Each structure stands twice: as structure tokens, then as C-alpha cells.
Coordinates of C-alpha atoms in Angstrom, one line a residue:
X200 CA 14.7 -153.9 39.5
X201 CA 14.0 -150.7 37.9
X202 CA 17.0 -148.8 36.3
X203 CA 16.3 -145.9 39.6
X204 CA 15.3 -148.3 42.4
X205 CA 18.0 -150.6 42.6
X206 CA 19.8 -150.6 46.6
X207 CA 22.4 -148.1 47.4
X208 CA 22.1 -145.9 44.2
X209 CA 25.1 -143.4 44.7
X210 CA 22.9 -140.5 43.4
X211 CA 21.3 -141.0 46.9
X212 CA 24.5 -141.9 49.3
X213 CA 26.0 -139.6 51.1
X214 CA 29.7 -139.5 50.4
X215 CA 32.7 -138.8 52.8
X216 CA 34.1 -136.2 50.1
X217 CA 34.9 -133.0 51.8
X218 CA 32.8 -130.4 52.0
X219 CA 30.1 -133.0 50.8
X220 CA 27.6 -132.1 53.4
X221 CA 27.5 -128.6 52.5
X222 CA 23.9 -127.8 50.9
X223 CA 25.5 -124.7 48.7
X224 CA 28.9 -126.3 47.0
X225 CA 28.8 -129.6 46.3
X226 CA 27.1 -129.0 42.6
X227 CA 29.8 -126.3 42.2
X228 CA 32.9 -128.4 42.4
X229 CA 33.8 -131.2 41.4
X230 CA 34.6 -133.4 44.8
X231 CA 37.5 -135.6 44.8
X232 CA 36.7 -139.2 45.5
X233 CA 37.9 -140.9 49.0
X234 CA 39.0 -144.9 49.1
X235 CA 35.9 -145.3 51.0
X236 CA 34.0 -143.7 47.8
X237 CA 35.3 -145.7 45.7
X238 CA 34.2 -148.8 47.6
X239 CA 30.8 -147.6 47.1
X240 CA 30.8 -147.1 43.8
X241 CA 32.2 -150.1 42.7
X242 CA 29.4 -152.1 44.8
X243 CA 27.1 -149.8 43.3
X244 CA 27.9 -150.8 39.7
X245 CA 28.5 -154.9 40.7
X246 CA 25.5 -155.4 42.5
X247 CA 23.8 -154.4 39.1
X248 CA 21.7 -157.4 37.2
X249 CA 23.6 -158.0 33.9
X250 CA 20.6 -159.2 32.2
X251 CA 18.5 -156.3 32.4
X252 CA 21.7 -153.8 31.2
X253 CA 21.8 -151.8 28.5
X254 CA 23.5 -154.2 25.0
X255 CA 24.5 -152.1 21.9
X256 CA 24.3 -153.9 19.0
X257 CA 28.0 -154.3 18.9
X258 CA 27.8 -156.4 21.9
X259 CA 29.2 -153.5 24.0
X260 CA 27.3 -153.8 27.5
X261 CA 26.9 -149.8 28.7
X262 CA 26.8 -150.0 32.5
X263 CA 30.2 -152.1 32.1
X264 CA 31.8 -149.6 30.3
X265 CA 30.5 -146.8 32.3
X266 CA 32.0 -148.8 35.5
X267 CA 35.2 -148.8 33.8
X268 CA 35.3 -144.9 33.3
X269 CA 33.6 -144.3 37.0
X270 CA 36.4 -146.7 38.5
X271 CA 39.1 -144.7 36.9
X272 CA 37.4 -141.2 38.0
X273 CA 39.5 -139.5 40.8
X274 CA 36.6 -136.8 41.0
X275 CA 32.8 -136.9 41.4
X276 CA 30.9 -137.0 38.0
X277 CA 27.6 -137.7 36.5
X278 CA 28.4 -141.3 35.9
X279 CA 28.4 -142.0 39.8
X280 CA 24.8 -141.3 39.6
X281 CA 24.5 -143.2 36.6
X282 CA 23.8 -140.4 34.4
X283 CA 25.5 -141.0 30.5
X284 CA 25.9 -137.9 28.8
X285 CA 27.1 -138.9 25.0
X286 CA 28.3 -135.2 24.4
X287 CA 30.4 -135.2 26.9
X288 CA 34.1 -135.8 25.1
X289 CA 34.9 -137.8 28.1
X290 CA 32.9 -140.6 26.3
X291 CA 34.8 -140.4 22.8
X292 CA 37.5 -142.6 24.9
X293 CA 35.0 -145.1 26.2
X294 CA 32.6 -146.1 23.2
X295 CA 33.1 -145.8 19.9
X296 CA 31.7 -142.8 17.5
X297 CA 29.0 -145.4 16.3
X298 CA 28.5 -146.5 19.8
X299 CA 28.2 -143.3 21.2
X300 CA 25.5 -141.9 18.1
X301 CA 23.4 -145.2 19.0
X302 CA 22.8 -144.5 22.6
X303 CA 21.5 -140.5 21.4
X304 CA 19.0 -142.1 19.0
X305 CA 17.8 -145.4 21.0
X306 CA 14.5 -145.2 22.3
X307 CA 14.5 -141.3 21.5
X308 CA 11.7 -139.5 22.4
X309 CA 10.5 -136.9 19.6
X310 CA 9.7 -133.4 20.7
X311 CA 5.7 -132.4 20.9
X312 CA 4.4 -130.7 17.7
X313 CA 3.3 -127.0 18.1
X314 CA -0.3 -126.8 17.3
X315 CA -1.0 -125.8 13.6
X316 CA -3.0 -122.8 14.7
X317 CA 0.2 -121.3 16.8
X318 CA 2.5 -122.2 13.8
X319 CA 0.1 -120.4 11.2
X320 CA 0.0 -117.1 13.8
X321 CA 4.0 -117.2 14.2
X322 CA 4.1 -117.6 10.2
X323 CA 2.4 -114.0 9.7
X324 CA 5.3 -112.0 11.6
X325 CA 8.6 -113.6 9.5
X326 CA 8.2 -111.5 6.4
X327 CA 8.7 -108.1 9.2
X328 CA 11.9 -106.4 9.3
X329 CA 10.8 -103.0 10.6
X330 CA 10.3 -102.7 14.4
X331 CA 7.5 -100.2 14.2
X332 CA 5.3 -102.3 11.6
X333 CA 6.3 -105.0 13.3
X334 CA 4.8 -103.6 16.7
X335 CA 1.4 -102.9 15.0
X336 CA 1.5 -106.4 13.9
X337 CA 1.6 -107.8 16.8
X338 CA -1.4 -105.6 18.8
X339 CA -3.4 -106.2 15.5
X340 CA -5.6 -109.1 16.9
X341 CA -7.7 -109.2 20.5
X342 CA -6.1 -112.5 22.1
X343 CA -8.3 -113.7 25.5
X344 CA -5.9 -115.7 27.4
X345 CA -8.2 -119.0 28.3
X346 CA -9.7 -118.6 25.2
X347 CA -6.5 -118.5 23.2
X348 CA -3.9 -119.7 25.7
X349 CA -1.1 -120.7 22.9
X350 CA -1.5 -117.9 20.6
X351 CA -1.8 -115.1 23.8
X352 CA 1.2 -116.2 24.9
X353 CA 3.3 -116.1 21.5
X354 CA 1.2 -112.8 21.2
X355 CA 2.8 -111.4 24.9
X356 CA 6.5 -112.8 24.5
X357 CA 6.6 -110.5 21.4
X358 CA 5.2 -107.9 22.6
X359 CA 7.5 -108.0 25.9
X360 CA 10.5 -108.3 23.9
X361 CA 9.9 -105.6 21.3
X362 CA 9.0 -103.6 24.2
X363 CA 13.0 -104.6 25.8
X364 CA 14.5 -102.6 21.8
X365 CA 11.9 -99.9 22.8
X366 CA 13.0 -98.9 25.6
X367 CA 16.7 -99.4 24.8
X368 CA 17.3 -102.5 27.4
X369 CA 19.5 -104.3 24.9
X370 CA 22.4 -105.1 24.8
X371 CA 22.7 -106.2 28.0
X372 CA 24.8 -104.8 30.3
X373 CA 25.2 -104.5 33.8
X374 CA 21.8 -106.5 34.6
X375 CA 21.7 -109.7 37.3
X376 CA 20.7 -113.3 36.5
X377 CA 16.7 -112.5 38.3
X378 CA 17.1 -109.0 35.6
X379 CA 17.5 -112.3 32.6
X380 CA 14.6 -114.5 34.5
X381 CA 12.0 -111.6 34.7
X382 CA 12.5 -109.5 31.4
X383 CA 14.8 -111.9 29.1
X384 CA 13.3 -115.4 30.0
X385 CA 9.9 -114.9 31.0
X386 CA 8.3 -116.6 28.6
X387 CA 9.5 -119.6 29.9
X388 CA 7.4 -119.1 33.3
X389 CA 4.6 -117.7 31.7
X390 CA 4.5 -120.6 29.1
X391 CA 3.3 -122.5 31.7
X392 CA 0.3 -120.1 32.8
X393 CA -2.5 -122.6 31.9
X394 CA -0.9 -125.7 32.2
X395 CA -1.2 -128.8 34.8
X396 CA 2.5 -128.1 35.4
X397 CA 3.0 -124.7 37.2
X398 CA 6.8 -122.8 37.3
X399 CA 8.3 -121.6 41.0
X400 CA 11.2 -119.5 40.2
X401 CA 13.8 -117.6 42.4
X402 CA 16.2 -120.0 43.7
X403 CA 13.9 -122.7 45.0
X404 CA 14.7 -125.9 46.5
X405 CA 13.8 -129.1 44.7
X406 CA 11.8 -131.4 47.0
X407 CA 13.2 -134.6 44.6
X408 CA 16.9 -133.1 45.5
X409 CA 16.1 -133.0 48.7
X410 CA 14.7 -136.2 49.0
X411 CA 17.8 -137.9 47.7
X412 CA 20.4 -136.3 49.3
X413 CA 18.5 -137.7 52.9
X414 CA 18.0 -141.3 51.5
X415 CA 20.1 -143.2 53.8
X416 CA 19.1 -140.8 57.1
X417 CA 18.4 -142.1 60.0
X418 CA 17.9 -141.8 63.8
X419 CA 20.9 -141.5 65.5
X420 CA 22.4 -144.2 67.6
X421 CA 26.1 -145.0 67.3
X422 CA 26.9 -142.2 65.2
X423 CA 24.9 -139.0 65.6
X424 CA 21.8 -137.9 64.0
X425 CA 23.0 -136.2 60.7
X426 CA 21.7 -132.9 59.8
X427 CA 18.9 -132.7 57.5
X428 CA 20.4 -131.9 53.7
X429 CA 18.1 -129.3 52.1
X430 CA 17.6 -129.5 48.2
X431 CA 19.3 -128.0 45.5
X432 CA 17.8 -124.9 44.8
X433 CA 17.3 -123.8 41.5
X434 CA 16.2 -120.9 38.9
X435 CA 13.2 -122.8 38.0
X436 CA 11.2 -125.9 39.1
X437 CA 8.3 -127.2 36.4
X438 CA 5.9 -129.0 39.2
X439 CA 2.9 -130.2 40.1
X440 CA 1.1 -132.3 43.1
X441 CA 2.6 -134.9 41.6
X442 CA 6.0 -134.0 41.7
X443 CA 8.5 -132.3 39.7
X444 CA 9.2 -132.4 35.6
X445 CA 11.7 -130.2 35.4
X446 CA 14.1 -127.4 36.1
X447 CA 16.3 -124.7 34.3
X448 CA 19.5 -123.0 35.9
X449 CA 20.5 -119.4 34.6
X450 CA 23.9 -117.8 34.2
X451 CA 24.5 -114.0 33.7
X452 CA 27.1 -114.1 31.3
X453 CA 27.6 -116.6 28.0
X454 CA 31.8 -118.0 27.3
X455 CA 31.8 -120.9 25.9
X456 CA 32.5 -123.8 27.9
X457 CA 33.1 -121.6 30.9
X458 CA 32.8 -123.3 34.2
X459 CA 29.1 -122.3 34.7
X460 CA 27.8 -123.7 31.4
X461 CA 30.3 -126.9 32.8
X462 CA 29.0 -127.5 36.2
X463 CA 25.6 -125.9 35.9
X464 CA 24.9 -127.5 32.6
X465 CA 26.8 -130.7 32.7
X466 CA 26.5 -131.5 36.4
X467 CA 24.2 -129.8 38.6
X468 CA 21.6 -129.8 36.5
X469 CA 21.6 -133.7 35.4
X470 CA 21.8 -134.9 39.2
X471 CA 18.8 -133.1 39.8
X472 CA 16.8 -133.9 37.2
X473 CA 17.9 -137.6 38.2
X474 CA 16.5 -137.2 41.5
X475 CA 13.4 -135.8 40.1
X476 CA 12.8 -138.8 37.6
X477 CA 13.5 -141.0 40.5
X478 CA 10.9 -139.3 42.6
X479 CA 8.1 -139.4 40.2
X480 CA 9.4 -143.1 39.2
X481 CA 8.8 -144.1 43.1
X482 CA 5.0 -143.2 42.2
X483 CA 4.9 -144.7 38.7
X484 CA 8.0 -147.6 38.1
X485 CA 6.3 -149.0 34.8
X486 CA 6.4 -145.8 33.3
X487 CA 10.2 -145.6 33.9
X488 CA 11.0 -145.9 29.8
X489 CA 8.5 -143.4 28.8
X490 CA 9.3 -140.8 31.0
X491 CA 11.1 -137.4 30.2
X492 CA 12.4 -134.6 32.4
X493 CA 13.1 -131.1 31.0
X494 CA 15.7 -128.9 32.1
X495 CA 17.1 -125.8 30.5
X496 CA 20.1 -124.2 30.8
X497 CA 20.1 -120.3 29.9
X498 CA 23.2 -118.6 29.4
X499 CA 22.8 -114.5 28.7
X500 CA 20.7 -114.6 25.5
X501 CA 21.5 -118.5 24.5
X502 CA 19.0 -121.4 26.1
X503 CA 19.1 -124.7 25.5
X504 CA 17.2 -127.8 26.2
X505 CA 18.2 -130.6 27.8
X506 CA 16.6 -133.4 28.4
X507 CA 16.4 -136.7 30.6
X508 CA 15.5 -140.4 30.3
X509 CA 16.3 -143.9 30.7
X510 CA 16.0 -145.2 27.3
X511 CA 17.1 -148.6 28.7
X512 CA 18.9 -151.1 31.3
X513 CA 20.2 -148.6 34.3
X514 CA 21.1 -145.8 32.5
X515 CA 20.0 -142.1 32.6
X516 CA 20.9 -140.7 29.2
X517 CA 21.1 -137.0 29.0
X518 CA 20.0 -135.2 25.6
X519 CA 20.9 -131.4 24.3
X520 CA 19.0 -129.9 21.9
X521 CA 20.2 -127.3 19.5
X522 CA 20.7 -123.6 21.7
X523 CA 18.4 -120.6 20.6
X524 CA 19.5 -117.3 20.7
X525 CA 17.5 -114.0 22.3
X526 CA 18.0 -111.6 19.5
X527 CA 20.2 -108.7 21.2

């Protein structure tokens, strides 16, 4: 079995918390767990093979320790979709500090190079402090956007944000989370202007959320037929025929650890990009180990990436990157 195609995974199991059919506000809260939940979950995590789970090399088996810490849970969290999060200080109390830095690095995926012409171009505007000079800079060269794709689009994010100090946009002030998408963040959508992978954006619902939430539905015979879930809807969905790579969630306002960065960051965002691993997975099981999914979280001016992968046995390991900053 595959670490996402084993039966009854909870990610896709309906459960009998309340309010857990609602399509809106179940990645919002935190649901408390029923007895009946429970039951589940604990079936979940026996009915797992223990020789294909994950074994740190201080003999600590990974799914049995995440049971241990999902058994003691009286309220729904990543671990009952088998989702490990090693930032998460819930961990520090489960694996050890040299357990816990092993599961980041194992298997880890390196991040893409930029191509040496796109670093070269972004090289020539660091030595610029004034905004003017800095302006004419930037409209110096003629960019054609398939013939230069990568540098066109470093060439347009500056030019959009130097145009934001122009015309006096920053600080930010009484502007919406769709105000950060369009004028802040854009160059995340536009990024992806001439790639396979094309960006939907304004709350859309994920077809791989979607998909698991309805796992277990079926016609109607002694019970009734259950209303079809839709899927979690989100900022941004990275997509093509294929399916969906990732996702990024946006907050108008930046506190640290405030309950959006919490349950956006640390909750909604992992299920989905679960489901969405799963889905493309269903298509492609051998690739299950080299597989990534991308999500970002943007908070105000602060982004970060986040990423998603099953580095090995049945967990999904969640990675954060270092946040950037929007200069403001």
C-alpha cells in the first residue's frame, strides 16, 4: 500500500463532529473528537503495515508515535490525516530535538535553481537606493514576454510595485485580502503566465478537497443520501488537466501566531494540499516519494512557503520555508 491509498484514510472519512458537514467551518475550528471518532482513528492508525512505516535511526517508528499523540487528541488535528508537521511545538513532546531535525532533512527535496540569466538581471538593481533611478532602471531594457518569460516577469513585479510607493498605496491601510491578491501578490499569479501550471484565484474550490471530503458517499438506502460536500475554497489553486500542485490562502492582517496564521497555515492549508497529493497520487502511485505540493501562506506583506511530501512510510511531512517580506 501506498502511504495515501491505504482503506479508510481519515483525511477522507466523514466524521460525526459537529458542525462537520458544514462546507464553510470545519477548516476554521478546531472540531472536538466524538467516541465514535476516535474509533476510527485508532483503526485507521492499526490497520497500518508496520513494515513499510517510517524507522528513524534511533529505532523510533513515526506512525506509532504519531498514533500515540492522535489517540490523546480531544480535537481534530493534522495528525488525523496523517499529516506531521515538525514545527509544530506539539511535536517537541513526542520525538526528540534530534528526532524531530531528522524527519525535516530526510528525503528533502531541494528547491529549483533560478536560471543564471534571471539571477544576473535581478543582480543589476541591488546597488539602487533611489526610487526615481531605480524606476528608470527598471524600463531601461525592451522585455517580450514569450521571448523572455522569466526576466519579463521580474521586469513587471518591479515595475508594479514601484508603481504601489508612487502612487502612495503603502502602508497599507484599510484595503481587503482580494486589494493584497491583485496589487500586493500578483506576482505570484502572474508567475505562472507561461507555465504548464495555470493559477485560479478568488476563492475557488479545490476539486482534490472536494473529492475527499465525498470518499465514502454513497446511494442512499438505510440511511439517506448525504448531501454532496463541496471543496474547500481557496485564494489560489496552481492546476492543470492533470490536477492540482498547489494552493496559497491569504490573510489581511499579519500578528504573530494569530488564529489565521494557526488554522489557515497550520490546518486548512495542509489537509488540502493532502487531498491534492492524494488526487494526483491516484493517477501516478510510484511517484508518491518524489512528489511535492506547494502552498503559500500570505499574511499582509509576509509570505511563506510551505511545502508537502511523503518522504517515507505513511507520513505526509509538512515543510516551511523562511517568510519574505513586501517592502512597505
Amino acid at each position: 500500500p501506498t502511504a495515501l491509498n491505504y482503506p479508510n484514510d481519515y483525511s477522507k472519512t466523514k466524521t460525526t463532529c459537529p458542525s462537520s458537514n458544514s462546507s464553510t467551518n470545519d477548516t476554521k475550528t478546531q472540531l472536538p473528537l466524538s467516541t465514535e471518532d476516535k474509533k476510527k482513528i485508532k483503526n485507521i492508525f492499526e490497520n497500518l503495515d508496520e513494515k513499510n512505516m517510517w524507522v528513524l535511526s534511533s529505532s523510533t517508528v513515526v506512525e506509532r508515535k504519531m498514533m500515540e499523540f492522535a489517540m490523546s487528541c480531544e480535537y481534530e488535528h493534522p495528525v488525523h490525516s496523517m499529516i506531521m508537521d515538525p514545527d509544530d511545538r506539539c511535536w517537541t513532546d513526542v520525538f526528540t530535538s534530534e528526532e524531530l531535525d531528522e524527519i525535516r532533512k530526510f528525503n528533502l527535496k531541494p528547491l529549483p535553481q533560478l536560471p543564471e540569466e534571471m539571477k544576473l538581471y535581478m543582480d543589476e538593481f541591488r546597488t539602487y537606493n533611489d526610487i526615481e533611478e531605480l524606476y528608470e532602471k527598471v524600463q531601461e531594457r525592451k522585455l517580450h514576454p514569450k521571448r523572455d518569460p522569466c526576466l519579463k516577469w521580474v521586469q513587471d513585479s518591479l515595475y508594479n510595485c514601484l508603481k504601489l510607493f508612487f502612487a502612495e498605496y503603502l502602508p497599507l491601510t484599510d484595503q481587503t485580502e482580494g486589494d493584497l491578491m491583485r496589487r500586493i501578490w500578483s506576482c505570484v499569479d502572474t508567475v505562472f503566465d507561461f507555465s504548464s501550471l495555470k493559477c485560479r484565484s478568488g476563492e475557488k474550490s479545490s476539486v482534490s478537497s472536494s473529492e475527499g471530503r465525498n470518499y465514502d458517499r454513497c446511494l442512499g438506502g438505510v440511511k439517506k443520501l448525504t448531501r454532496k460536500a463541496t471543496g474547500h475554497k481557496m485564494d489560489m489553486i496552481f492546476k492543470n488537466e492533470s490536477g492540482e500542485f498547489g494552493c496559497a490562502e491569504c490573510g489581511r492582517f499579519y500578528d504573530l501566531n494569530s488564529t489565521k496564521e494557526l488554522m489557515d497555515g497550520s490546518f486548512k492549508l495542509p489537509k488540502i494540499m493532502k487531498d491534492m497529493l492524494a488526487h494526483v497520487c491516484n493517477d501516478a502511485p510510484s511517484s508518491i516519494r518524489k512528489l511535492e505540493i506547494a502552498g503559500f501562506m500570505i499574511l499582509e506583506n509576509k509570505i511563506t512557503l510551505i511545502s508537502l511530501d511523503v518522504p517515507a512510510g505513511y507520513t505526509c511531512r509538512i515543510n516551511r520555508f523562511e517568510s519574505l517580506y513586501f517592502p512597505t
